[in-house]
Tab-separated table of C-alpha atoms in Angstrom:
chain	number	residue	atom	x	y	z
A	1	UNK	CA	13.696	0.636	23.767
A	2	UNK	CA	16.070	-0.310	26.426
A	3	UNK	CA	16.015	-4.295	26.278
A	4	UNK	CA	18.162	-6.064	29.025
A	5	UNK	CA	20.781	-7.958	27.468
A	6	UNK	CA	19.738	-11.226	29.219
A	7	UNK	CA	15.725	-10.862	28.210
A	8	UNK	CA	14.865	-14.084	26.114
A	9	UNK	CA	12.779	-14.322	23.148
A	10	UNK	CA	9.370	-13.525	23.877
A	11	UNK	CA	9.859	-12.375	27.353
A	12	UNK	CA	9.187	-8.730	26.741
A	13	UNK	CA	7.574	-6.334	23.926
A	14	UNK	CA	8.583	-3.108	22.827
A	15	UNK	CA	5.923	-1.147	20.585
A	16	UNK	CA	6.608	2.370	18.820
A	17	UNK	CA	3.700	4.044	17.386
A	18	UNK	CA	4.219	7.061	14.913
A	19	UNK	CA	1.551	9.879	14.334
A	20	UNK	CA	1.178	12.832	11.983
A	21	UNK	CA	0.572	16.257	13.671
A	22	UNK	CA	-2.098	17.828	11.485
A	23	UNK	CA	-4.268	21.115	11.462
A	24	UNK	CA	-7.395	20.365	13.546
A	25	UNK	CA	-9.413	22.079	10.909
A	26	UNK	CA	-7.936	21.497	7.679
A	27	UNK	CA	-5.933	18.546	8.616
A	28	UNK	CA	-2.890	19.444	6.555
A	29	UNK	CA	0.625	18.728	8.184
A	30	UNK	CA	1.497	21.083	11.107
A	31	UNK	CA	5.504	21.183	11.978
A	32	UNK	CA	5.020	21.625	15.704
A	33	UNK	CA	6.375	18.391	17.124
A	34	UNK	CA	8.955	20.386	19.186
A	35	UNK	CA	6.419	22.818	20.709
A	36	UNK	CA	4.325	19.771	21.654
A	37	UNK	CA	7.243	18.184	23.319
A	38	UNK	CA	8.369	21.128	25.122
A	39	UNK	CA	4.840	21.598	26.471
A	40	UNK	CA	4.720	18.014	27.747
A	41	UNK	CA	8.180	18.327	29.378
A	42	UNK	CA	7.608	21.559	30.933
A	43	UNK	CA	11.339	22.621	29.679
A	44	UNK	CA	13.380	22.435	26.588
A	45	UNK	CA	13.823	18.786	26.992
A	46	UNK	CA	12.600	17.370	23.661
A	47	UNK	CA	12.317	13.645	24.852
A	48	UNK	CA	9.425	13.125	27.217
A	49	UNK	CA	9.745	10.490	29.870
A	50	UNK	CA	6.236	9.597	31.444
A	51	UNK	CA	7.398	6.566	33.291
A	52	UNK	CA	6.079	3.738	31.472
A	53	UNK	CA	5.830	5.508	27.996
A	54	UNK	CA	7.815	8.164	26.177
A	55	UNK	CA	7.319	10.650	23.522
A	56	UNK	CA	10.111	11.640	20.996
A	57	UNK	CA	10.412	12.821	17.487
A	58	UNK	CA	12.043	11.139	14.307
A	59	UNK	CA	13.605	13.348	11.497
A	60	UNK	CA	10.537	15.683	10.715
A	61	UNK	CA	8.698	18.272	12.733
A	62	UNK	CA	5.047	16.965	11.984
A	63	UNK	CA	5.635	13.632	13.443
A	64	UNK	CA	5.387	12.406	16.958
A	65	UNK	CA	6.627	8.858	18.187
A	66	UNK	CA	5.084	7.141	21.313
A	67	UNK	CA	6.752	4.314	22.712
A	68	UNK	CA	6.809	2.011	25.974
A	69	UNK	CA	10.302	2.660	27.605
A	70	UNK	CA	10.849	-0.608	29.146
A	71	UNK	CA	9.938	-4.030	27.632
A	72	UNK	CA	6.597	-5.111	28.609
A	73	UNK	CA	5.770	-8.718	29.557
A	74	UNK	CA	2.221	-8.599	28.032
A	75	UNK	CA	0.918	-6.551	25.079
A	76	UNK	CA	-2.660	-6.136	26.282
A	77	UNK	CA	-2.275	-3.563	28.782
A	78	UNK	CA	-0.308	-1.376	26.195
A	79	UNK	CA	-3.386	-0.859	24.145
A	80	UNK	CA	-5.243	1.211	27.098
A	81	UNK	CA	-1.802	2.846	27.983
A	82	UNK	CA	-1.262	4.023	24.546
A	83	UNK	CA	-4.806	5.168	24.215
A	84	UNK	CA	-4.452	7.213	27.249
A	85	UNK	CA	-1.129	8.720	25.948
A	86	UNK	CA	-3.039	9.813	22.763
A	87	UNK	CA	-5.486	11.496	24.596
A	88	UNK	CA	-2.992	13.592	26.788
A	89	UNK	CA	-1.265	14.543	23.423
A	90	UNK	CA	-4.434	15.580	21.816
A	91	UNK	CA	-5.252	17.737	24.794
A	92	UNK	CA	-1.962	19.489	24.403
A	93	UNK	CA	-2.155	20.028	20.758
A	94	UNK	CA	-5.610	21.524	21.052
A	95	UNK	CA	-4.253	25.106	22.130
A	96	UNK	CA	-1.979	24.899	19.247
A	97	UNK	CA	-4.978	24.415	16.794
A	98	UNK	CA	-3.712	20.680	15.898
A	99	UNK	CA	-4.413	17.018	16.405
A	100	UNK	CA	-3.117	13.441	15.729
A	101	UNK	CA	-3.679	11.704	12.313
A	102	UNK	CA	-3.311	7.999	12.268
A	103	UNK	CA	-2.919	5.855	8.997
A	104	UNK	CA	0.476	4.982	7.143
A	105	UNK	CA	0.488	8.063	5.164
A	106	UNK	CA	-0.987	11.809	4.709
A	107	UNK	CA	-3.366	11.695	1.909
A	108	UNK	CA	-2.289	15.224	0.369
A	109	UNK	CA	0.949	16.106	1.836
A	110	UNK	CA	3.459	17.556	-0.620
A	111	UNK	CA	6.742	16.455	0.874
A	112	UNK	CA	8.796	18.829	-1.245
A	113	UNK	CA	7.033	21.741	0.075
A	114	UNK	CA	5.863	20.656	3.523
A	115	UNK	CA	8.628	18.929	4.965
A	116	UNK	CA	10.720	20.578	7.699
A	117	UNK	CA	13.564	18.653	9.306
A	118	UNK	CA	13.763	18.172	13.154
A	119	UNK	CA	16.371	21.145	13.901
A	120	UNK	CA	17.465	20.181	17.520
A	121	UNK	CA	19.195	17.283	19.003
A	122	UNK	CA	20.414	14.786	16.266
A	123	UNK	CA	20.095	17.310	13.641
A	124	UNK	CA	23.539	16.659	12.221
A	125	UNK	CA	22.255	12.709	11.815
A	126	UNK	CA	19.123	14.255	9.986
A	127	UNK	CA	20.902	16.602	7.820
A	128	UNK	CA	23.397	13.912	6.474
A	129	UNK	CA	20.504	11.599	5.977
A	130	UNK	CA	18.834	14.060	4.038
A	131	UNK	CA	21.942	15.164	2.081
A	132	UNK	CA	22.567	11.566	0.906
A	133	UNK	CA	18.894	10.243	0.336
A	134	UNK	CA	16.753	13.238	0.207
A	135	UNK	CA	14.134	13.258	2.837
A	136	UNK	CA	11.748	15.325	0.950
A	137	UNK	CA	9.754	12.239	-0.607
A	138	UNK	CA	7.044	10.288	0.513
A	139	UNK	CA	9.146	7.342	1.489
A	140	UNK	CA	11.018	9.479	3.992
A	141	UNK	CA	8.985	12.446	5.119
A	142	UNK	CA	5.394	10.910	4.746
A	143	UNK	CA	5.230	7.673	6.538
A	144	UNK	CA	3.967	6.520	9.893
A	145	UNK	CA	4.375	3.068	11.256
A	146	UNK	CA	4.199	0.608	14.145
A	147	UNK	CA	7.585	-1.016	15.084
A	148	UNK	CA	7.106	-4.147	17.095
A	149	UNK	CA	10.456	-5.128	19.098
A	150	UNK	CA	11.024	-8.674	20.034
A	151	UNK	CA	14.089	-9.679	22.225
A	152	UNK	CA	16.556	-12.296	22.047
A	153	UNK	CA	19.495	-13.712	24.302
A	154	UNK	CA	22.439	-15.041	22.173
A	155	UNK	CA	23.067	-16.178	18.457
A	156	UNK	CA	20.718	-19.300	18.797
A	157	UNK	CA	17.904	-17.174	19.713
A	158	UNK	CA	18.623	-14.577	17.469
A	159	UNK	CA	18.849	-17.156	14.229
A	160	UNK	CA	15.548	-18.664	15.282
A	161	UNK	CA	13.701	-15.496	15.783
A	162	UNK	CA	15.171	-13.816	12.627
A	163	UNK	CA	14.138	-16.921	10.413
A	164	UNK	CA	10.629	-16.867	11.930
A	165	UNK	CA	10.165	-12.943	11.410
A	166	UNK	CA	11.699	-13.367	7.818
A	167	UNK	CA	8.703	-15.656	7.058
A	168	UNK	CA	6.327	-13.304	8.538
A	169	UNK	CA	7.084	-10.136	6.997
A	170	UNK	CA	5.866	-10.602	3.491
A	171	UNK	CA	2.422	-10.989	4.472
A	172	UNK	CA	2.030	-8.174	7.119
A	173	UNK	CA	0.839	-5.511	4.863
A	174	UNK	CA	-2.179	-7.736	4.114
A	175	UNK	CA	-3.309	-7.312	7.734
A	176	UNK	CA	-1.979	-3.827	8.412
A	177	UNK	CA	-1.904	-1.641	5.130
A	178	UNK	CA	-3.335	1.668	5.745
A	179	UNK	CA	-1.961	3.862	3.267
A	180	UNK	CA	-4.041	3.761	0.047
A	181	UNK	CA	-3.960	7.443	-0.833
A	182	UNK	CA	-1.094	9.890	-1.715
A	183	UNK	CA	-0.974	13.133	-3.529
A	184	UNK	CA	-4.768	13.494	-3.501
A	185	UNK	CA	-5.720	10.251	-5.135
A	186	UNK	CA	-5.758	6.502	-4.613
A	187	UNK	CA	-2.213	5.348	-5.666
A	188	UNK	CA	-3.076	1.839	-6.693
A	189	UNK	CA	-1.451	0.384	-3.712
A	190	UNK	CA	-3.019	-0.575	-0.440
A	191	UNK	CA	0.336	-0.091	1.255
A	192	UNK	CA	1.557	3.120	-0.507
A	193	UNK	CA	3.807	3.735	2.553
A	194	UNK	CA	5.793	0.530	1.920
A	195	UNK	CA	5.800	1.058	-1.746
A	196	UNK	CA	7.540	4.401	-0.998
A	197	UNK	CA	9.622	3.170	1.513
A	198	UNK	CA	11.042	0.250	-0.659
A	199	UNK	CA	12.605	2.809	-3.066
A	200	UNK	CA	13.436	5.817	-0.659
A	201	UNK	CA	17.294	4.637	-0.120
A	202	UNK	CA	18.213	3.131	-3.639
A	203	UNK	CA	21.127	5.420	-3.795
A	204	UNK	CA	22.955	3.085	-1.563
A	205	UNK	CA	21.164	-0.449	-2.591
A	206	UNK	CA	22.751	-2.354	0.649
A	207	UNK	CA	21.154	-0.397	3.127
A	208	UNK	CA	17.770	-1.932	2.239
A	209	UNK	CA	18.639	-4.934	-0.041
A	210	UNK	CA	15.332	-6.598	-1.094
A	211	UNK	CA	13.483	-5.332	2.201
A	212	UNK	CA	13.063	-8.951	3.058
A	213	UNK	CA	16.375	-9.560	4.853
A	214	UNK	CA	18.393	-12.763	3.818
A	215	UNK	CA	19.065	-15.721	5.985
A	216	UNK	CA	21.567	-15.245	8.845
A	217	UNK	CA	22.972	-17.608	11.576
A	218	UNK	CA	24.692	-15.426	14.191
A	219	UNK	CA	25.447	-11.944	14.951
A	220	UNK	CA	28.890	-12.079	13.492
A	221	UNK	CA	27.605	-13.682	10.323
A	222	UNK	CA	25.058	-10.659	10.171
A	223	UNK	CA	27.562	-7.930	10.694
A	224	UNK	CA	29.975	-9.545	8.082
A	225	UNK	CA	27.302	-9.939	5.497
A	226	UNK	CA	24.922	-6.976	5.988
A	227	UNK	CA	26.257	-4.377	8.371
A	228	UNK	CA	30.000	-4.260	6.800
A	229	UNK	CA	28.997	-3.957	3.160
A	230	UNK	CA	26.474	-1.218	3.976
A	231	UNK	CA	29.119	0.792	6.182
A	232	UNK	CA	31.478	0.348	3.213
A	233	UNK	CA	29.104	1.661	0.483
A	234	UNK	CA	27.758	4.704	2.441
A	235	UNK	CA	31.319	5.697	3.373
A	236	UNK	CA	32.315	7.782	0.456
A	237	UNK	CA	29.032	9.831	0.814
A	238	UNK	CA	29.373	10.072	4.602
A	239	UNK	CA	33.366	10.328	5.118
A	240	UNK	CA	32.587	11.492	8.943
A	241	UNK	CA	30.791	8.159	9.553
A	242	UNK	CA	27.633	10.047	11.043
A	243	UNK	CA	25.396	7.258	9.688
A	244	UNK	CA	27.673	4.379	10.615
A	245	UNK	CA	25.142	2.824	12.956
A	246	UNK	CA	22.978	-0.271	12.771
A	247	UNK	CA	19.781	1.963	12.514
A	248	UNK	CA	20.763	3.136	9.162
A	249	UNK	CA	19.804	-0.672	8.017
A	250	UNK	CA	16.549	-0.072	6.239
A	251	UNK	CA	15.327	-3.602	5.884
A	252	UNK	CA	11.782	-4.543	7.020
A	253	UNK	CA	13.006	-6.085	10.017
A	254	UNK	CA	16.551	-5.084	11.712
A	255	UNK	CA	18.570	-6.663	14.565
A	256	UNK	CA	19.258	-3.837	17.183
A	257	UNK	CA	22.300	-5.409	18.868
A	258	UNK	CA	22.473	-2.454	21.095
A	259	UNK	CA	19.670	-3.566	23.018
A	260	UNK	CA	19.288	-7.392	21.634
A	261	UNK	CA	15.820	-7.088	19.740
A	262	UNK	CA	14.704	-7.567	16.261
A	263	UNK	CA	12.634	-4.395	14.991
A	264	UNK	CA	10.045	-5.081	12.583
A	265	UNK	CA	9.009	-2.065	10.309
A	266	UNK	CA	6.646	-2.954	7.813
A	267	UNK	CA	3.537	-2.546	9.682
A	268	UNK	CA	1.500	0.723	8.868
A	269	UNK	CA	0.138	2.555	11.934
A	270	UNK	CA	-3.769	1.848	12.490
A	271	UNK	CA	-6.727	4.026	13.274
A	272	UNK	CA	-6.346	3.356	16.939
A	273	UNK	CA	-3.945	1.365	19.631
A	274	UNK	CA	-6.317	-1.318	20.072
A	275	UNK	CA	-5.894	-2.030	16.272
A	276	UNK	CA	-2.125	-1.728	16.384
A	277	UNK	CA	-1.664	-4.084	19.407
A	278	UNK	CA	-4.280	-6.683	17.835
A	279	UNK	CA	-1.955	-6.879	14.888
A	280	UNK	CA	1.270	-7.103	17.062
A	281	UNK	CA	-0.370	-9.652	18.997
A	282	UNK	CA	-1.199	-12.039	15.994
A	283	UNK	CA	1.983	-11.076	14.357
A	284	UNK	CA	3.931	-12.212	17.601
A	285	UNK	CA	1.765	-15.329	17.843
A	286	UNK	CA	2.752	-16.603	14.267
A	287	UNK	CA	6.444	-15.779	14.900
A	288	UNK	CA	6.350	-17.721	17.877
A	289	UNK	CA	4.754	-20.590	16.245
A	290	UNK	CA	7.608	-20.430	13.536
A	291	UNK	CA	10.295	-19.990	16.275
A	292	UNK	CA	8.967	-23.181	18.156
A	293	UNK	CA	9.112	-25.070	14.913
A	294	UNK	CA	5.177	-25.778	15.029
A	295	UNK	CA	5.170	-26.228	11.193
A	296	UNK	CA	8.677	-26.395	9.950
A	297	UNK	CA	12.078	-26.757	11.323
A	298	UNK	CA	14.903	-24.137	11.483
A	299	UNK	CA	16.715	-25.467	8.477
A	300	UNK	CA	13.534	-25.358	6.318
A	301	UNK	CA	12.638	-21.846	7.355
A	302	UNK	CA	16.422	-20.663	6.589
A	303	UNK	CA	16.372	-22.105	2.952
A	304	UNK	CA	13.651	-20.198	1.725
A	305	UNK	CA	14.902	-17.797	-0.794
A	306	UNK	CA	14.792	-14.115	-0.457
A	307	UNK	CA	13.378	-13.532	-3.847
A	308	UNK	CA	10.295	-15.694	-3.326
A	309	UNK	CA	9.685	-13.661	-0.031
A	310	UNK	CA	9.924	-10.359	-1.734
A	311	UNK	CA	7.633	-11.280	-4.450
A	312	UNK	CA	5.068	-12.272	-1.856
A	313	UNK	CA	5.717	-8.765	-0.209
A	314	UNK	CA	5.302	-6.883	-3.132
A	315	UNK	CA	2.125	-8.604	-4.177
A	316	UNK	CA	0.695	-7.709	-0.524
A	317	UNK	CA	1.823	-4.271	-0.667
A	318	UNK	CA	-0.026	-3.633	-3.857
A	319	UNK	CA	-3.113	-5.759	-3.209
A	320	UNK	CA	-3.103	-6.575	0.488
A	321	UNK	CA	-5.597	-9.242	1.850
A	322	UNK	CA	-6.613	-9.748	-1.979
A	323	UNK	CA	-2.975	-10.706	-2.900
A	324	UNK	CA	-2.584	-14.155	-4.415
A	325	UNK	CA	0.027	-16.578	-2.850
A	326	UNK	CA	0.814	-19.437	-4.775
A	327	UNK	CA	4.076	-20.778	-3.566
A	328	UNK	CA	2.964	-23.992	-2.059
A	329	UNK	CA	6.510	-24.539	-0.160
A	330	UNK	CA	6.022	-21.031	1.585
A	331	UNK	CA	2.199	-21.969	2.584
A	332	UNK	CA	3.442	-25.498	3.894
A	333	UNK	CA	5.842	-23.538	6.213
A	334	UNK	CA	2.964	-21.524	7.588
A	335	UNK	CA	0.770	-24.666	8.124
A	336	UNK	CA	-1.695	-23.791	5.471
A	337	UNK	CA	-2.926	-27.019	3.737
A	338	UNK	CA	-3.664	-25.553	0.211
A	339	UNK	CA	-1.218	-24.657	-2.735
A	340	UNK	CA	-2.561	-21.345	-3.171
A	341	UNK	CA	-4.708	-18.933	-1.613
A	342	UNK	CA	-5.442	-15.149	-1.206
A	343	UNK	CA	-3.230	-13.386	1.852
A	344	UNK	CA	-6.496	-12.479	3.590
A	345	UNK	CA	-7.642	-16.757	4.016
A	346	UNK	CA	-3.921	-17.075	4.924
A	347	UNK	CA	-4.404	-14.522	7.679
A	348	UNK	CA	-7.563	-16.140	8.892
A	349	UNK	CA	-6.049	-19.762	9.062
A	350	UNK	CA	-3.026	-18.123	11.136
A	351	UNK	CA	-5.341	-16.394	13.528
A	352	UNK	CA	-7.391	-19.412	14.173
A	353	UNK	CA	-4.221	-21.492	14.754
A	354	UNK	CA	-2.245	-19.101	16.916
A	355	UNK	CA	-4.901	-17.108	18.736
A	356	UNK	CA	-7.664	-19.920	19.553
A	357	UNK	CA	-9.231	-18.102	22.457
A	358	UNK	CA	-12.144	-16.578	20.545
A	359	UNK	CA	-12.986	-14.329	23.658
A	360	UNK	CA	-9.566	-12.802	23.855
A	361	UNK	CA	-8.939	-9.173	23.648
A	362	UNK	CA	-7.696	-9.093	20.041
A	363	UNK	CA	-10.567	-10.947	18.266
A	364	UNK	CA	-12.909	-7.990	17.847
A	365	UNK	CA	-10.323	-5.670	16.110
A	366	UNK	CA	-8.973	-8.773	13.995
A	367	UNK	CA	-12.587	-9.675	13.012
A	368	UNK	CA	-13.157	-6.265	11.511
A	369	UNK	CA	-9.703	-6.626	9.752
A	370	UNK	CA	-10.540	-9.963	8.436
A	371	UNK	CA	-14.029	-9.549	7.580
A	372	UNK	CA	-13.903	-5.658	6.068
A	373	UNK	CA	-10.623	-5.917	4.968
A	374	UNK	CA	-7.367	-3.946	6.366
A	375	UNK	CA	-7.729	-0.176	7.208
A	376	UNK	CA	-6.604	0.893	3.687
A	377	UNK	CA	-9.404	-1.362	2.099
A	378	UNK	CA	-12.084	0.360	4.531
A	379	UNK	CA	-10.666	3.925	3.655
A	380	UNK	CA	-11.081	3.129	0.019
A	381	UNK	CA	-14.388	1.942	0.584
A	382	UNK	CA	-15.516	5.183	2.484
A	383	UNK	CA	-13.922	7.320	-0.240
A	384	UNK	CA	-15.852	5.435	-2.964
A	385	UNK	CA	-15.780	7.395	-6.373
A	386	UNK	CA	-15.320	10.825	-4.670
A	387	UNK	CA	-11.673	11.566	-4.117
A	388	UNK	CA	-12.221	15.353	-3.968
A	389	UNK	CA	-10.187	17.101	-1.453
A	390	UNK	CA	-13.503	17.911	0.751
A	391	UNK	CA	-14.562	14.108	1.018
A	392	UNK	CA	-10.824	13.101	1.497
A	393	UNK	CA	-11.157	15.589	4.446
A	394	UNK	CA	-14.258	14.163	5.608
A	395	UNK	CA	-12.898	10.579	5.554
A	396	UNK	CA	-9.725	11.225	7.413
A	397	UNK	CA	-11.341	13.292	9.916
A	398	UNK	CA	-13.637	10.281	10.717
A	399	UNK	CA	-9.894	8.486	10.892
A	400	UNK	CA	-8.715	11.153	13.265
A	401	UNK	CA	-11.965	10.592	15.685
A	402	UNK	CA	-11.328	6.914	15.751
A	403	UNK	CA	-7.736	7.708	17.060
A	404	UNK	CA	-9.296	10.002	19.604
A	405	UNK	CA	-12.024	7.678	20.977
A	406	UNK	CA	-10.292	4.360	20.553
A	407	UNK	CA	-12.694	2.893	18.174
A	408	UNK	CA	-12.305	0.923	14.726
A	409	UNK	CA	-13.000	2.511	11.394
A	410	UNK	CA	-15.811	0.362	10.186
A	411	UNK	CA	-18.519	0.840	7.561
């Protein structure tokens, strides 16, 4: 995402959507991302530039990433654009006997057996990462997310945006969890992707911290307190400095100073772009309300402890919209009048107060999520008591159909 340095907060948006490539019949993973990208580019080029949108790969051969190349001033047109890109990709995958699968994790992928690292450009980076952290695990090879990029200009905007993002991160899985199954069975987490992601780089704890970032007030402060310790701790394992870049930071939201944006990483990819963009829209609306001091001033936001936020995050990773939030101070900072509530009730409050236009483009998909639960809850309801491989294939085939048609996955 190439964000101009002078782009101010909320003046442009960057979205990245990751999808698994699977066999069109069996839905097992297919490591053919390079063949797809070559077919799209008409050459050996493996980054596809389609003007407004781009396609690329991250780490493993069974994943493709779609993104808008330049920041967009509005989110609504992106939903239609991403849906069209999905259609083009599916047409290119059909001759390969493949299709795209949405959702935060593949339900029966065996990372130890099924993972093939990207062998082309940037391969030395992925090889170094694999040597240090081990990519053949669920938290590395089996995860698909939406990244939401929000720009900032200067330290003041950075501090305010970072504080606002930090408060919204813990409850995003309650809205966006879409990964309830791994290794052929319901895992006990609604957001298994984030549960696995939280422990994937523990060999170097400073790379991820508590997933929720600590408070920061400036770029210099962040570089000294986060990036420098991370680079110091990984240096003995990476003496050539291959991984010495800000993208090594695995926290749930990271500043990308190279493009002056904060990248939010805790959102599972949904069943179709309309659902993804609806979540991006309400998340951005809540972040903007906090940025503007709608419910609490910056100093109060920054004072809230990381431990408190991490506990809320882990509850939402496990129980999604049914997670209980009983920290009255946190709820006050989001304008919620009670002392305790379930995360789903908090999101209903946030949607009503930050997206009041009930005829707006996001209310139909958000209504499904708020009334029927996040995608993970709907997947579990469809699975019921039958978690056989054949039934999982039926459920996830319907999920793939939703991606192709742009429909919500509903009861």
